[in-house]
């Protein structure tokens, strides 16, 4: 079955440290993957998607089909990056996103 | 452009009752998806509507149903409420629902349903 796994429930780093939020997926075809972010008391919003190959707010994510991973990285974390991050997989080319359990990122001063 | 709106924002019901939640997508968006968010199960897909037709369905019992109107507004209904239905219900809209650049899903603020 298609599945997205985020192994860390909580990731705590100090400001200025590198950050890597892990995401692994299980799917035999060509996936379309996303990272969504939810800041405190705000709605869920798209951070980035693998097909756009952009860097948003300093975050990047590379799709590694061999390792079936889509890890989110940022070289220098900022306190405003503290939020809940969800990796998601678009299923069947329709409006069905399959989400991982989420990783809470806490950036300490 | 106004974002996705959901009404009501909060709802308290008792077991056995039924509830209807409403979602107004971004103007021009034709796909509306619904998700249930709980601390234990996370974000789970309920169903997706496109042009008034259900196009995708998640693994939820038949008590959960939905519909979409010609103006793309959508409603979801839960009948015979159970305690476990307490959750944040999110809807998201996109132009066509499919993948590709420019078809990202925009989420509403959610409706917090509490079943007593």
PDB file of N, CA and C in Angstrom, chain B residues 41-101:
ATOM      1  N   UNK B  41      -4.228   9.483  14.577  1.00  0.00           N
ATOM      2  CA  UNK B  41      -4.159   9.012  13.188  1.00  0.00           C
ATOM      3  C   UNK B  41      -3.552  10.026  12.233  1.00  0.00           C
ATOM      4  N   UNK B  42      -3.354  11.247  12.675  1.00  0.00           N
ATOM      5  CA  UNK B  42      -2.793  12.263  11.782  1.00  0.00           C
ATOM      6  C   UNK B  42      -3.814  12.726  10.755  1.00  0.00           C
ATOM      7  N   UNK B  43      -3.311  13.059   9.580  1.00  0.00           N
ATOM      8  CA  UNK B  43      -4.154  13.556   8.494  1.00  0.00           C
ATOM      9  C   UNK B  43      -4.564  12.406   7.594  1.00  0.00           C
ATOM     10  N   UNK B  44      -5.864  12.179   7.506  1.00  0.00           N
ATOM     11  CA  UNK B  44      -6.355  11.090   6.682  1.00  0.00           C
ATOM     12  C   UNK B  44      -7.346  11.607   5.645  1.00  0.00           C
ATOM     13  N   UNK B  45      -7.183  11.145   4.423  1.00  0.00           N
ATOM     14  CA  UNK B  45      -8.024  11.557   3.321  1.00  0.00           C
ATOM     15  C   UNK B  45      -9.417  10.937   3.434  1.00  0.00           C
ATOM     16  N   UNK B  46     -10.425  11.788   3.271  1.00  0.00           N
ATOM     17  CA  UNK B  46     -11.814  11.306   3.300  1.00  0.00           C
ATOM     18  C   UNK B  46     -12.340  11.091   1.882  1.00  0.00           C
ATOM     19  N   UNK B  47     -12.418  12.144   1.114  1.00  0.00           N
ATOM     20  CA  UNK B  47     -12.861  12.054  -0.279  1.00  0.00           C
ATOM     21  C   UNK B  47     -12.533  13.331  -1.022  1.00  0.00           C
ATOM     22  N   UNK B  48     -12.659  13.243  -2.352  1.00  0.00           N
ATOM     23  CA  UNK B  48     -12.398  14.380  -3.220  1.00  0.00           C
ATOM     24  C   UNK B  48     -13.542  14.501  -4.212  1.00  0.00           C
ATOM     25  N   UNK B  49     -13.949  15.732  -4.441  1.00  0.00           N
ATOM     26  CA  UNK B  49     -14.974  16.008  -5.436  1.00  0.00           C
ATOM     27  C   UNK B  49     -14.415  16.914  -6.523  1.00  0.00           C
ATOM     28  N   UNK B  50     -14.809  16.601  -7.720  1.00  0.00           N
ATOM     29  CA  UNK B  50     -14.400  17.405  -8.880  1.00  0.00           C
ATOM     30  C   UNK B  50     -15.604  17.496  -9.811  1.00  0.00           C
ATOM     31  N   UNK B  51     -15.988  18.719 -10.120  1.00  0.00           N
ATOM     32  CA  UNK B  51     -17.140  18.947 -10.986  1.00  0.00           C
ATOM     33  C   UNK B  51     -18.352  18.134 -10.537  1.00  0.00           C
ATOM     34  N   UNK B  52     -18.647  18.225  -9.256  1.00  0.00           N
ATOM     35  CA  UNK B  52     -19.840  17.641  -8.621  1.00  0.00           C
ATOM     36  C   UNK B  52     -19.810  16.117  -8.545  1.00  0.00           C
ATOM     37  N   UNK B  53     -18.682  15.504  -8.887  1.00  0.00           N
ATOM     38  CA  UNK B  53     -18.577  14.044  -8.854  1.00  0.00           C
ATOM     39  C   UNK B  53     -17.493  13.631  -7.870  1.00  0.00           C
ATOM     40  N   UNK B  54     -17.774  12.586  -7.117  1.00  0.00           N
ATOM     41  CA  UNK B  54     -16.737  12.069  -6.222  1.00  0.00           C
ATOM     42  C   UNK B  54     -15.712  11.331  -7.060  1.00  0.00           C
ATOM     43  N   UNK B  55     -14.481  11.767  -6.986  1.00  0.00           N
ATOM     44  CA  UNK B  55     -13.440  11.195  -7.835  1.00  0.00           C
ATOM     45  C   UNK B  55     -12.514  10.253  -7.071  1.00  0.00           C
ATOM     46  N   UNK B  56     -12.322  10.510  -5.796  1.00  0.00           N
ATOM     47  CA  UNK B  56     -11.481   9.657  -4.959  1.00  0.00           C
ATOM     48  C   UNK B  56     -12.143   9.479  -3.612  1.00  0.00           C
ATOM     49  N   UNK B  57     -11.897   8.343  -2.995  1.00  0.00           N
ATOM     50  CA  UNK B  57     -12.514   8.070  -1.697  1.00  0.00           C
ATOM     51  C   UNK B  57     -11.494   7.400  -0.794  1.00  0.00           C
ATOM     52  N   UNK B  58     -11.492   7.788   0.465  1.00  0.00           N
ATOM     53  CA  UNK B  58     -10.613   7.175   1.451  1.00  0.00           C
ATOM     54  C   UNK B  58     -11.295   6.007   2.133  1.00  0.00           C
ATOM     55  N   UNK B  59     -10.634   5.479   3.170  1.00  0.00           N
ATOM     56  CA  UNK B  59     -11.147   4.301   3.867  1.00  0.00           C
ATOM     57  C   UNK B  59     -11.948   4.681   5.102  1.00  0.00           C
ATOM     58  N   UNK B  60     -13.049   5.324   4.899  1.00  0.00           N
ATOM     59  CA  UNK B  60     -13.927   5.703   5.993  1.00  0.00           C
ATOM     60  C   UNK B  60     -15.273   5.025   5.799  1.00  0.00           C
ATOM     61  N   UNK B  61     -15.990   4.785   6.909  1.00  0.00           N
ATOM     62  CA  UNK B  61     -17.294   4.109   6.775  1.00  0.00           C
ATOM     63  C   UNK B  61     -18.300   4.972   6.027  1.00  0.00           C
ATOM     64  N   UNK B  62     -19.381   4.333   5.618  1.00  0.00           N
ATOM     65  CA  UNK B  62     -20.405   5.009   4.837  1.00  0.00           C
ATOM     66  C   UNK B  62     -21.120   6.136   5.573  1.00  0.00           C
ATOM     67  N   UNK B  63     -20.884   6.221   6.899  1.00  0.00           N
ATOM     68  CA  UNK B  63     -21.498   7.335   7.651  1.00  0.00           C
ATOM     69  C   UNK B  63     -20.940   8.693   7.188  1.00  0.00           C
ATOM     70  N   UNK B  64     -19.785   8.626   6.573  1.00  0.00           N
ATOM     71  CA  UNK B  64     -19.154   9.850   6.058  1.00  0.00           C
ATOM     72  C   UNK B  64     -19.526  10.000   4.582  1.00  0.00           C
ATOM     73  N   UNK B  65     -20.134  11.094   4.266  1.00  0.00           N
ATOM     74  CA  UNK B  65     -20.518  11.329   2.872  1.00  0.00           C
ATOM     75  C   UNK B  65     -20.298  12.794   2.529  1.00  0.00           C
ATOM     76  N   UNK B  66     -20.353  13.075   1.265  1.00  0.00           N
ATOM     77  CA  UNK B  66     -20.145  14.453   0.863  1.00  0.00           C
ATOM     78  C   UNK B  66     -20.865  14.739  -0.437  1.00  0.00           C
ATOM     79  N   UNK B  67     -20.806  15.987  -0.815  1.00  0.00           N
ATOM     80  CA  UNK B  67     -21.321  16.369  -2.120  1.00  0.00           C
ATOM     81  C   UNK B  67     -20.703  17.694  -2.528  1.00  0.00           C
ATOM     82  N   UNK B  68     -20.833  17.986  -3.801  1.00  0.00           N
ATOM     83  CA  UNK B  68     -20.307  19.246  -4.317  1.00  0.00           C
ATOM     84  C   UNK B  68     -21.372  19.869  -5.203  1.00  0.00           C
ATOM     85  N   UNK B  69     -21.495  21.156  -5.082  1.00  0.00           N
ATOM     86  CA  UNK B  69     -22.497  21.880  -5.833  1.00  0.00           C
ATOM     87  C   UNK B  69     -21.899  22.476  -7.109  1.00  0.00           C
ATOM     88  N   UNK B  70     -22.770  23.011  -7.936  1.00  0.00           N
ATOM     89  CA  UNK B  70     -22.307  23.519  -9.245  1.00  0.00           C
ATOM     90  C   UNK B  70     -21.348  24.705  -9.093  1.00  0.00           C
ATOM     91  N   UNK B  71     -21.385  25.389  -7.966  1.00  0.00           N
ATOM     92  CA  UNK B  71     -20.456  26.505  -7.753  1.00  0.00           C
ATOM     93  C   UNK B  71     -19.174  26.041  -7.063  1.00  0.00           C
ATOM     94  N   UNK B  72     -18.993  24.727  -6.994  1.00  0.00           N
ATOM     95  CA  UNK B  72     -17.813  24.060  -6.402  1.00  0.00           C
ATOM     96  C   UNK B  72     -17.819  24.026  -4.887  1.00  0.00           C
ATOM     97  N   UNK B  73     -18.729  24.702  -4.242  1.00  0.00           N
ATOM     98  CA  UNK B  73     -18.824  24.575  -2.788  1.00  0.00           C
ATOM     99  C   UNK B  73     -19.128  23.122  -2.437  1.00  0.00           C
ATOM    100  N   UNK B  74     -18.606  22.710  -1.293  1.00  0.00           N
ATOM    101  CA  UNK B  74     -18.775  21.310  -0.919  1.00  0.00           C
ATOM    102  C   UNK B  74     -19.270  21.193   0.516  1.00  0.00           C
ATOM    103  N   UNK B  75     -19.968  20.133   0.767  1.00  0.00           N
ATOM    104  CA  UNK B  75     -20.408  19.804   2.122  1.00  0.00           C
ATOM    105  C   UNK B  75     -20.016  18.363   2.425  1.00  0.00           C
ATOM    106  N   UNK B  76     -19.711  18.139   3.690  1.00  0.00           N
ATOM    107  CA  UNK B  76     -19.565  16.750   4.113  1.00  0.00           C
ATOM    108  C   UNK B  76     -20.526  16.505   5.267  1.00  0.00           C
ATOM    109  N   UNK B  77     -21.023  15.309   5.316  1.00  0.00           N
ATOM    110  CA  UNK B  77     -22.014  14.931   6.316  1.00  0.00           C
ATOM    111  C   UNK B  77     -21.519  13.705   7.069  1.00  0.00           C
ATOM    112  N   UNK B  78     -21.689  13.727   8.361  1.00  0.00           N
ATOM    113  CA  UNK B  78     -21.391  12.543   9.167  1.00  0.00           C
ATOM    114  C   UNK B  78     -22.668  12.188   9.915  1.00  0.00           C
ATOM    115  N   UNK B  79     -23.139  10.997   9.706  1.00  0.00           N
ATOM    116  CA  UNK B  79     -24.363  10.562  10.383  1.00  0.00           C
ATOM    117  C   UNK B  79     -24.010   9.667  11.568  1.00  0.00           C
ATOM    118  N   UNK B  80     -24.920   9.535  12.471  1.00  0.00           N
ATOM    119  CA  UNK B  80     -24.754   8.677  13.643  1.00  0.00           C
ATOM    120  C   UNK B  80     -23.364   8.863  14.263  1.00  0.00           C
ATOM    121  N   UNK B  81     -23.137  10.047  14.741  1.00  0.00           N
ATOM    122  CA  UNK B  81     -21.815  10.404  15.266  1.00  0.00           C
ATOM    123  C   UNK B  81     -21.353   9.479  16.384  1.00  0.00           C
ATOM    124  N   UNK B  82     -20.055   9.197  16.354  1.00  0.00           N
ATOM    125  CA  UNK B  82     -19.410   8.405  17.406  1.00  0.00           C
ATOM    126  C   UNK B  82     -18.350   9.281  18.075  1.00  0.00           C
ATOM    127  N   UNK B  83     -17.964   8.879  19.284  1.00  0.00           N
ATOM    128  CA  UNK B  83     -16.961   9.657  20.020  1.00  0.00           C
ATOM    129  C   UNK B  83     -15.674   9.800  19.202  1.00  0.00           C
ATOM    130  N   UNK B  84     -15.338   8.746  18.476  1.00  0.00           N
ATOM    131  CA  UNK B  84     -14.108   8.740  17.694  1.00  0.00           C
ATOM    132  C   UNK B  84     -14.126   9.662  16.487  1.00  0.00           C
ATOM    133  N   UNK B  85     -15.274  10.264  16.213  1.00  0.00           N
ATOM    134  CA  UNK B  85     -15.354  11.208  15.084  1.00  0.00           C
ATOM    135  C   UNK B  85     -14.865  12.593  15.488  1.00  0.00           C
ATOM    136  N   UNK B  86     -14.595  12.781  16.761  1.00  0.00           N
ATOM    137  CA  UNK B  86     -14.058  14.070  17.211  1.00  0.00           C
ATOM    138  C   UNK B  86     -12.723  14.315  16.526  1.00  0.00           C
ATOM    139  N   UNK B  87     -12.634  15.417  15.836  1.00  0.00           N
ATOM    140  CA  UNK B  87     -11.441  15.676  15.028  1.00  0.00           C
ATOM    141  C   UNK B  87     -11.517  17.069  14.436  1.00  0.00           C
ATOM    142  N   UNK B  88     -10.418  17.459  13.799  1.00  0.00           N
ATOM    143  CA  UNK B  88     -10.409  18.662  12.983  1.00  0.00           C
ATOM    144  C   UNK B  88     -10.628  18.210  11.536  1.00  0.00           C
ATOM    145  N   UNK B  89     -11.637  18.750  10.909  1.00  0.00           N
ATOM    146  CA  UNK B  89     -11.939  18.384   9.529  1.00  0.00           C
ATOM    147  C   UNK B  89     -11.477  19.517   8.615  1.00  0.00           C
ATOM    148  N   UNK B  90     -10.580  19.156   7.724  1.00  0.00           N
ATOM    149  CA  UNK B  90      -9.990  20.141   6.822  1.00  0.00           C
ATOM    150  C   UNK B  90     -10.487  19.929   5.413  1.00  0.00           C
ATOM    151  N   UNK B  91     -10.728  21.013   4.717  1.00  0.00           N
ATOM    152  CA  UNK B  91     -10.960  20.872   3.298  1.00  0.00           C
ATOM    153  C   UNK B  91      -9.869  21.633   2.563  1.00  0.00           C
ATOM    154  N   UNK B  92      -9.612  21.197   1.358  1.00  0.00           N
ATOM    155  CA  UNK B  92      -8.579  21.812   0.528  1.00  0.00           C
ATOM    156  C   UNK B  92      -9.112  21.933  -0.888  1.00  0.00           C
ATOM    157  N   UNK B  93      -8.764  23.011  -1.551  1.00  0.00           N
ATOM    158  CA  UNK B  93      -9.205  23.161  -2.934  1.00  0.00           C
ATOM    159  C   UNK B  93      -8.006  23.341  -3.851  1.00  0.00           C
ATOM    160  N   UNK B  94      -8.189  22.949  -5.084  1.00  0.00           N
ATOM    161  CA  UNK B  94      -7.170  23.163  -6.116  1.00  0.00           C
ATOM    162  C   UNK B  94      -7.884  23.315  -7.449  1.00  0.00           C
ATOM    163  N   UNK B  95      -7.143  23.746  -8.415  1.00  0.00           N
ATOM    164  CA  UNK B  95      -7.757  23.994  -9.725  1.00  0.00           C
ATOM    165  C   UNK B  95      -8.402  22.732 -10.291  1.00  0.00           C
ATOM    166  N   UNK B  96      -7.589  21.687 -10.406  1.00  0.00           N
ATOM    167  CA  UNK B  96      -8.092  20.459 -11.005  1.00  0.00           C
ATOM    168  C   UNK B  96      -7.876  19.232 -10.128  1.00  0.00           C
ATOM    169  N   UNK B  97      -7.113  19.388  -9.049  1.00  0.00           N
ATOM    170  CA  UNK B  97      -6.878  18.257  -8.154  1.00  0.00           C
ATOM    171  C   UNK B  97      -5.744  17.367  -8.579  1.00  0.00           C
ATOM    172  N   UNK B  98      -5.379  17.410  -9.827  1.00  0.00           N
ATOM    173  CA  UNK B  98      -4.313  16.535 -10.304  1.00  0.00           C
ATOM    174  C   UNK B  98      -2.967  17.174 -10.028  1.00  0.00           C
ATOM    175  N   UNK B  99      -1.939  16.449 -10.292  1.00  0.00           N
ATOM    176  CA  UNK B  99      -0.598  16.950 -10.057  1.00  0.00           C
ATOM    177  C   UNK B  99      -0.162  17.932 -11.119  1.00  0.00           C
ATOM    178  N   UNK B 100       1.045  18.351 -11.026  1.00  0.00           N
ATOM    179  CA  UNK B 100       1.556  19.324 -11.976  1.00  0.00           C
ATOM    180  C   UNK B 100       1.702  20.683 -11.343  1.00  0.00           C
ATOM    181  N   UNK B 101       2.560  21.473 -11.886  1.00  0.00           N
ATOM    182  CA  UNK B 101       2.806  22.799 -11.342  1.00  0.00           C
ATOM    183  C   UNK B 101       1.540  23.648 -11.397  1.00  0.00           C
TER     184      UNK B 101
END
